[in-house]
CSV table of C-alpha atoms in Angstrom, one decimal:
chain,number,residue,atom,x,y,z
W,1,ASP,CA,-166.9,-153.0,74.8
W,2,ASP,CA,-170.1,-150.7,75.2
W,3,TYR,CA,-173.2,-151.7,73.5
W,4,HIS,CA,-175.9,-150.5,75.8
W,5,VAL,CA,-178.8,-148.4,74.6
W,6,VAL,CA,-180.7,-145.6,76.3
W,7,ASP,CA,-184.1,-144.5,74.7
W,8,GLY,CA,-183.2,-146.3,71.6
W,9,GLU,CA,-179.9,-144.8,70.9
W,10,PRO,CA,-176.1,-145.9,71.9
W,11,SER,CA,-175.1,-144.4,75.0
W,12,LEU,CA,-171.7,-144.9,76.7
W,13,ALA,CA,-171.2,-145.7,80.2
W,14,ALA,CA,-169.2,-143.3,82.4
W,15,PRO,CA,-165.6,-143.9,82.6
W,16,VAL,CA,-164.2,-145.9,85.6
W,17,ALA,CA,-162.4,-143.5,88.0
W,18,GLY,CA,-158.8,-143.8,88.4
W,19,VAL,CA,-158.1,-145.9,85.4
W,20,PRO,CA,-157.5,-145.3,81.6
W,21,TYR,CA,-160.8,-146.0,80.0
W,22,LEU,CA,-160.7,-146.9,76.4
W,23,VAL,CA,-164.1,-148.1,74.5
W,24,SER,CA,-162.7,-150.9,72.3
W,25,GLU,CA,-166.1,-151.5,70.5
W,26,ALA,CA,-169.5,-149.6,70.1
W,27,VAL,CA,-172.4,-149.4,67.7
W,28,GLY,CA,-171.8,-152.6,65.7
W,29,THR,CA,-174.0,-155.0,67.4
W,30,ILE,CA,-176.8,-152.8,68.3
W,31,LEU,CA,-178.7,-153.6,65.3
W,32,PRO,CA,-178.5,-157.0,63.6
W,33,THR,CA,-177.5,-156.0,60.0
W,34,PHE,CA,-176.1,-153.1,57.8
W,35,ARG,CA,-176.4,-154.4,54.4
W,36,TRP,CA,-177.0,-152.5,51.2
W,37,PHE,CA,-180.5,-153.9,50.7
W,38,ASP,CA,-181.5,-153.2,54.3
W,39,PRO,CA,-184.0,-150.3,54.8
W,40,PRO,CA,-182.4,-147.0,54.1
W,41,ALA,CA,-183.2,-145.9,57.6
W,42,ALA,CA,-181.0,-148.6,59.1
W,43,LEU,CA,-178.1,-147.6,57.0
W,44,ALA,CA,-178.5,-143.9,57.9
W,45,GLY,CA,-178.9,-144.9,61.5
W,46,GLN,CA,-175.6,-146.5,61.6
W,47,ALA,CA,-174.0,-143.2,60.5
W,48,TYR,CA,-175.9,-141.4,63.2
W,49,ALA,CA,-174.9,-143.9,65.8
W,50,HIS,CA,-171.3,-143.6,64.9
W,51,ALA,CA,-171.4,-139.9,65.2
W,52,LEU,CA,-173.2,-140.1,68.4
W,53,VAL,CA,-170.8,-142.3,70.3
W,54,HIS,CA,-167.8,-140.3,69.1
W,55,ASP,CA,-169.4,-137.2,70.3
W,56,GLN,CA,-170.1,-138.7,73.8
W,57,ALA,CA,-166.5,-140.1,73.9
W,58,GLY,CA,-165.1,-136.5,73.1
W,59,SER,CA,-167.4,-135.0,75.8
W,60,ASP,CA,-165.2,-136.2,78.8
W,61,PRO,CA,-161.4,-136.2,78.8
W,62,ARG,CA,-161.5,-139.3,81.0
W,63,TYR,CA,-162.3,-141.3,77.8
W,64,ALA,CA,-159.0,-142.4,76.5
W,65,GLY,CA,-160.6,-142.8,73.2
W,66,LEU,CA,-163.2,-144.9,71.2
W,67,ILE,CA,-163.1,-147.5,68.6
W,68,ALA,CA,-166.3,-148.1,66.9
W,69,TRP,CA,-167.0,-151.7,65.8
W,70,CYS,CA,-166.2,-152.3,63.1
W,71,GLY,CA,-164.3,-151.2,59.9
W,72,PHE,CA,-165.5,-154.0,57.5
W,73,ASP,CA,-168.0,-156.8,57.1
W,74,TYR,CA,-166.3,-160.1,57.6
W,75,TYR,CA,-166.8,-164.0,57.3
W,76,SER,CA,-168.0,-165.4,60.7
W,77,GLY,CA,-168.9,-168.9,59.8
W,78,PRO,CA,-172.3,-170.4,60.2
W,79,PRO,CA,-174.1,-169.7,63.4
W,80,PRO,CA,-175.0,-172.4,65.8
W,81,ALA,CA,-178.7,-173.7,65.1
W,82,SER,CA,-179.6,-173.0,68.7
W,83,ASP,CA,-178.5,-169.3,68.6
W,84,ALA,CA,-181.5,-167.3,67.1
W,85,TRP,CA,-179.8,-164.0,67.5
W,86,ALA,CA,-176.6,-165.2,65.6
W,87,ARG,CA,-178.8,-166.4,62.9
W,88,VAL,CA,-180.3,-163.0,62.5
W,89,ARG,CA,-176.8,-161.2,62.7
W,90,ASN,CA,-175.1,-163.7,60.3
W,91,TRP,CA,-176.1,-163.3,56.8
W,92,ARG,CA,-174.7,-166.1,54.5
W,93,ALA,CA,-172.1,-166.6,57.4
W,94,MET,CA,-171.1,-163.1,57.0
W,95,LYS,CA,-171.4,-160.4,59.9
W,96,THR,CA,-172.2,-157.0,58.4
W,97,PRO,CA,-171.7,-154.3,61.1
W,98,GLY,CA,-168.7,-152.7,59.0
W,99,VAL,CA,-168.9,-149.1,57.8
W,100,ALA,CA,-167.6,-150.7,54.5
W,101,ASP,CA,-168.9,-153.9,53.0
W,102,VAL,CA,-166.8,-157.2,52.5
W,103,PHE,CA,-165.6,-155.6,49.2
W,104,ARG,CA,-164.3,-152.4,51.2
W,105,VAL,CA,-167.0,-150.2,49.6
W,106,PRO,CA,-167.8,-147.5,52.1
W,107,LYS,CA,-171.6,-147.6,53.3
W,108,PRO,CA,-173.3,-144.7,54.6
W,109,GLY,CA,-171.9,-145.5,58.1
W,110,ALA,CA,-168.4,-144.5,56.8
W,111,ALA,CA,-169.5,-141.0,55.8
W,112,VAL,CA,-169.1,-139.4,59.3
W,113,TYR,CA,-165.4,-140.5,59.2
W,114,ARG,CA,-164.8,-139.2,55.8
W,115,ALA,CA,-166.2,-135.8,56.8
W,116,GLN,CA,-163.6,-135.4,59.5
W,117,ALA,CA,-160.9,-134.5,57.0
W,118,ASP,CA,-159.6,-130.9,56.8
W,119,PRO,CA,-162.0,-128.9,54.5
W,120,ALA,CA,-159.2,-127.1,53.0
W,121,ALA,CA,-157.7,-130.2,51.9
W,122,ARG,CA,-160.7,-132.2,51.1
W,123,PRO,CA,-164.3,-130.7,51.4
W,124,VAL,CA,-166.9,-133.5,52.0
W,125,ILE,CA,-170.7,-133.7,51.4
W,126,VAL,CA,-171.8,-137.3,51.7
W,127,PRO,CA,-175.4,-138.3,51.8
W,128,ALA,CA,-176.5,-141.0,54.3
W,129,PHE,CA,-179.4,-141.7,52.2
W,130,PHE,CA,-180.4,-142.8,48.6
W,131,TRP,CA,-182.4,-140.4,46.1
W,132,ASP,CA,-184.8,-142.5,44.5
W,133,ASN,CA,-188.6,-142.7,44.2
W,134,ARG,CA,-188.9,-145.9,46.2
W,135,THR,CA,-187.2,-144.6,49.4
W,136,PRO,CA,-187.2,-140.8,49.8
W,137,PRO,CA,-185.2,-139.6,52.9
W,138,GLY,CA,-187.9,-137.5,54.2
W,139,ALA,CA,-187.8,-135.0,57.1
W,140,ALA,CA,-184.4,-136.0,58.6
W,141,ALA,CA,-182.0,-136.6,55.7
W,142,LEU,CA,-178.4,-136.7,57.1
W,143,PHE,CA,-175.3,-135.2,55.4
W,144,ALA,CA,-171.9,-136.0,56.7
W,145,THR,CA,-170.0,-132.8,55.9
W,146,ASN,CA,-166.9,-130.7,56.9
W,147,CYS,CA,-168.6,-127.6,55.3
W,148,ASP,CA,-169.9,-124.7,57.4
W,149,ARG,CA,-173.2,-124.6,55.7
W,150,LEU,CA,-175.1,-126.6,52.8
W,151,GLU,CA,-177.4,-124.8,50.3
W,152,ILE,CA,-179.9,-127.4,49.1
W,153,TYR,CA,-181.6,-127.0,45.6
W,154,LEU,CA,-184.5,-129.0,44.2
W,155,ASP,CA,-184.7,-128.8,40.4
W,156,GLY,CA,-182.6,-125.6,40.6
W,157,GLU,CA,-184.8,-123.8,43.1
W,158,HIS,CA,-183.5,-123.1,46.7
W,159,HIS,CA,-185.0,-125.5,49.0
W,160,ALA,CA,-183.3,-125.3,52.4
W,161,THR,CA,-180.2,-124.3,54.2
W,162,ALA,CA,-178.5,-126.8,56.6
W,163,THR,CA,-175.7,-126.3,59.0
W,164,PRO,CA,-173.7,-128.7,61.2
W,165,GLU,CA,-175.9,-130.0,64.2
W,166,ALA,CA,-173.4,-128.7,66.8
W,167,ALA,CA,-176.2,-128.6,69.4
W,168,THR,CA,-176.2,-132.5,69.4
W,169,PHE,CA,-172.7,-133.3,68.2
W,170,GLY,CA,-170.8,-130.5,69.8
W,171,ASN,CA,-167.8,-132.6,70.6
W,172,LEU,CA,-167.3,-133.9,67.0
W,173,GLY,CA,-164.9,-132.0,64.9
W,174,HIS,CA,-167.4,-131.9,62.1
W,175,PRO,CA,-170.9,-132.8,63.1
W,176,PRO,CA,-173.5,-134.0,60.4
W,177,ALA,CA,-176.0,-131.6,59.1
W,178,PHE,CA,-179.7,-132.5,58.7
W,179,ALA,CA,-182.4,-131.4,56.1
W,180,ASP,CA,-186.0,-131.9,55.6
W,181,LEU,CA,-186.1,-133.3,51.9
W,182,THR,CA,-189.9,-134.3,51.9
W,183,VAL,CA,-191.2,-133.8,48.6
W,184,ALA,CA,-194.9,-133.9,47.9
W,185,GLY,CA,-196.2,-136.5,45.3
W,186,GLY,CA,-194.7,-137.4,42.1
W,187,ALA,CA,-191.2,-138.1,41.1
W,188,LEU,CA,-188.3,-136.8,43.1
W,189,PRO,CA,-186.7,-133.6,41.6
W,190,GLU,CA,-182.9,-133.2,40.8
W,191,LEU,CA,-181.0,-132.5,44.0
W,192,ARG,CA,-178.0,-130.2,44.2
W,193,VAL,CA,-176.2,-129.4,47.4
W,194,ASP,CA,-173.5,-126.6,47.5
W,195,GLY,CA,-171.3,-126.7,50.5
W,196,TYR,CA,-169.5,-123.7,51.8
W,197,ALA,CA,-166.4,-123.6,53.9
W,198,ALA,CA,-164.0,-121.1,55.7
W,199,GLY,CA,-166.3,-118.1,54.7
W,200,GLY,CA,-165.8,-118.8,51.1
W,201,ALA,CA,-168.1,-117.0,48.5
W,202,ARG,CA,-168.0,-120.0,46.2
W,203,PRO,CA,-169.0,-123.7,46.8
W,204,ALA,CA,-166.2,-125.6,48.1
W,205,ALA,CA,-167.9,-128.9,47.0
W,206,THR,CA,-171.2,-129.8,45.2
W,207,LEU,CA,-173.2,-132.9,45.5
W,208,LEU,CA,-175.6,-133.9,42.7
W,209,MET,CA,-178.2,-136.7,42.9
W,210,THR,CA,-180.9,-137.9,40.6
W,211,ALA,CA,-183.9,-140.1,40.9
W,212,ASP,CA,-184.0,-140.6,37.1
W,213,THR,CA,-183.1,-144.2,36.6
W,214,SER,CA,-183.0,-144.1,32.8
W,215,ARG,CA,-179.6,-142.6,33.2
W,216,ASP,CA,-178.1,-145.2,35.8
W,217,ARG,CA,-174.9,-146.8,34.8
W,218,LEU,CA,-172.4,-149.4,35.8
W,219,VAL,CA,-169.3,-148.1,37.5
W,220,LEU,CA,-166.2,-150.4,37.5
W,221,THR,CA,-162.9,-149.3,39.2
W,222,ALA,CA,-159.5,-150.9,40.0
W,223,ASP,CA,-157.4,-150.0,42.9
W,224,ASP,CA,-154.2,-150.1,41.0
W,225,ALA,CA,-153.2,-149.0,37.6
W,226,ALA,CA,-150.4,-151.6,37.3
W,227,ILE,CA,-149.4,-154.8,39.0
W,228,VAL,CA,-146.3,-157.1,38.6
W,229,ALA,CA,-146.1,-160.4,36.9
W,230,ASP,CA,-145.0,-162.6,39.8
W,231,GLY,CA,-148.2,-164.5,40.0
W,232,SER,CA,-149.3,-163.4,43.3
W,233,ASP,CA,-149.5,-159.6,42.9
W,234,ALA,CA,-153.3,-158.6,42.6
W,235,THR,CA,-155.6,-155.6,42.6
W,236,ARG,CA,-159.1,-155.3,43.6
W,237,ILE,CA,-161.9,-154.4,41.2
W,238,THR,CA,-165.2,-153.1,42.2
W,239,PHE,CA,-168.5,-152.6,40.4
W,240,ARG,CA,-171.6,-150.6,41.4
W,241,ALA,CA,-174.8,-149.6,40.2
W,242,ALA,CA,-174.9,-145.7,40.1
W,243,ASP,CA,-177.1,-142.8,39.2
W,244,ALA,CA,-175.8,-140.3,36.6
W,245,TYR,CA,-173.6,-138.7,39.0
W,246,GLY,CA,-172.1,-141.7,40.6
W,247,ASN,CA,-174.1,-142.1,43.7
W,248,HIS,CA,-174.9,-145.7,44.6
W,249,ARG,CA,-178.2,-147.2,43.6
W,250,PRO,CA,-178.8,-150.3,46.0
W,251,GLY,CA,-182.2,-151.6,44.3
W,252,VAL,CA,-180.8,-153.0,41.2
W,253,THR,CA,-181.1,-156.6,40.4
W,254,GLY,CA,-179.7,-158.9,37.7
W,255,ASP,CA,-176.2,-160.4,37.2
W,256,VAL,CA,-173.0,-158.8,36.3
W,257,ALA,CA,-170.8,-160.6,33.8
W,258,LEU,CA,-167.1,-160.1,33.9
W,259,ALA,CA,-164.6,-160.7,31.2
W,260,VAL,CA,-160.8,-160.4,31.3
W,261,ARG,CA,-158.7,-159.7,28.2
W,262,GLY,CA,-154.9,-160.2,28.7
W,263,PRO,CA,-152.3,-161.9,31.1
W,264,ALA,CA,-154.2,-161.9,34.4
W,265,VAL,CA,-156.7,-164.1,36.2
W,266,LEU,CA,-160.0,-163.1,37.7
W,267,ILE,CA,-160.6,-164.3,41.2
W,268,GLY,CA,-164.3,-164.1,42.3
W,269,SER,CA,-167.8,-164.9,41.4
W,270,ASN,CA,-168.6,-164.6,37.8
W,271,PRO,CA,-171.4,-164.0,36.9
W,272,PHE,CA,-172.1,-161.8,40.1
W,273,PRO,CA,-175.6,-161.6,41.6
W,274,PHE,CA,-176.3,-157.8,42.0
W,275,GLY,CA,-179.6,-158.4,43.6
W,276,GLU,CA,-178.2,-160.5,46.4
W,277,SER,CA,-175.7,-157.8,47.3
W,278,GLY,CA,-177.5,-154.4,47.0
W,279,GLY,CA,-176.1,-153.4,43.7
W,280,VAL,CA,-172.4,-153.6,44.5
W,281,GLY,CA,-169.7,-156.2,44.2
W,282,GLY,CA,-166.1,-156.9,43.7
W,283,ALA,CA,-163.2,-159.4,42.7
W,284,PHE,CA,-159.5,-159.5,42.4
W,285,LEU,CA,-157.4,-159.6,39.3
W,286,ARG,CA,-154.3,-161.4,39.8
W,287,SER,CA,-151.1,-161.7,37.5
W,288,VAL,CA,-149.7,-164.6,35.7
W,289,PRO,CA,-146.1,-165.5,36.5
W,290,GLY,CA,-143.8,-164.1,33.8
W,291,LYS,CA,-146.6,-162.7,31.5
W,292,THR,CA,-146.7,-158.9,31.0
W,293,GLY,CA,-148.9,-156.6,29.0
W,294,ALA,CA,-152.0,-154.7,29.1
W,295,VAL,CA,-155.3,-156.1,30.8
W,296,THR,CA,-158.7,-155.1,30.3
W,297,VAL,CA,-161.6,-156.0,32.5
W,298,THR,CA,-165.1,-155.5,31.3
W,299,ALA,CA,-168.3,-155.9,33.3
W,300,ARG,CA,-171.8,-155.9,31.7
W,301,HIS,CA,-175.2,-155.7,33.1
W,302,PRO,CA,-178.4,-156.2,31.2
W,303,ALA,CA,-179.9,-152.9,32.3
W,304,LEU,CA,-176.9,-150.7,33.2
W,305,GLY,CA,-174.7,-151.4,30.2
W,306,GLU,CA,-171.1,-152.0,30.1
W,307,ALA,CA,-168.1,-150.5,31.8
W,308,ALA,CA,-164.3,-151.4,31.4
W,309,VAL,CA,-161.0,-150.7,33.3
W,310,ALA,CA,-157.5,-151.2,32.1
W,311,VAL,CA,-154.5,-152.5,34.3
W,312,GLN,CA,-151.1,-152.8,33.2
W,313,VAL,CA,-149.0,-155.9,34.2
W,314,GLY,CA,-145.1,-155.3,34.3
W,315,GLN,CA,-141.9,-157.0,35.0
W,316,ALA,CA,-141.6,-158.4,38.6
């Protein structure tokens, strides 16, 4: 495990000579929490830190590898009353160092990993920031991308060109890119980012973001379109507050009410308090033994409206 910090940033110790050297944990406990409602700079910092330690591990072949801590937030139990640091890190008996939350929804920290995909198979542009008037990203907005360059537009006008930061992350297969997205006064304009890869003349991927909350909506998804009626098969459902283009909106409050129609049982908190989780939540839909048919899950939020998803329950 290597959690030491130099000048405020994670920095790996040199490998021990003569032995295989694997970093089994890094990043996760450097800062106390990575929650959706934490300051956006903290969430972006998680992505930056993961990129940094993987770049460092790739700089020296004596590192056998690196496993950054950790994949998912997890239940840890109430901390001892005498341990002040544990009380900071354990939020409602949860530890939150994951690059995905307890519902397996990827945080900005997961973006750097997603961007390591082959751009020919899956071009990626993932922002490690939120585009809203409360928390504009400012001068060092991080994009996780496997594109060769990003062309950035504000309200349709070209604003900047960003390229992967190879000078800092030269040992990472696909380094993140940074851009100055400082906007003077007033509401944030519409953001469009076109990503170009492999010398292509047309964008391989496009990211759209809006600060217009009047078009925000509720997004509801199910992992599986079908489960079997054995009484134990289940699928995860997740619901998020999102802008008009599907980007996460963490500042939403209010409860999400869930309803199930058909032969299945909902396992989870209902209603679900959006404000306590940063605008994201989840539950499980479990089959009923021997009962088949169509199931519809509906989610309702007082400001974001309604969303529904269908799951078919078939014979075991």
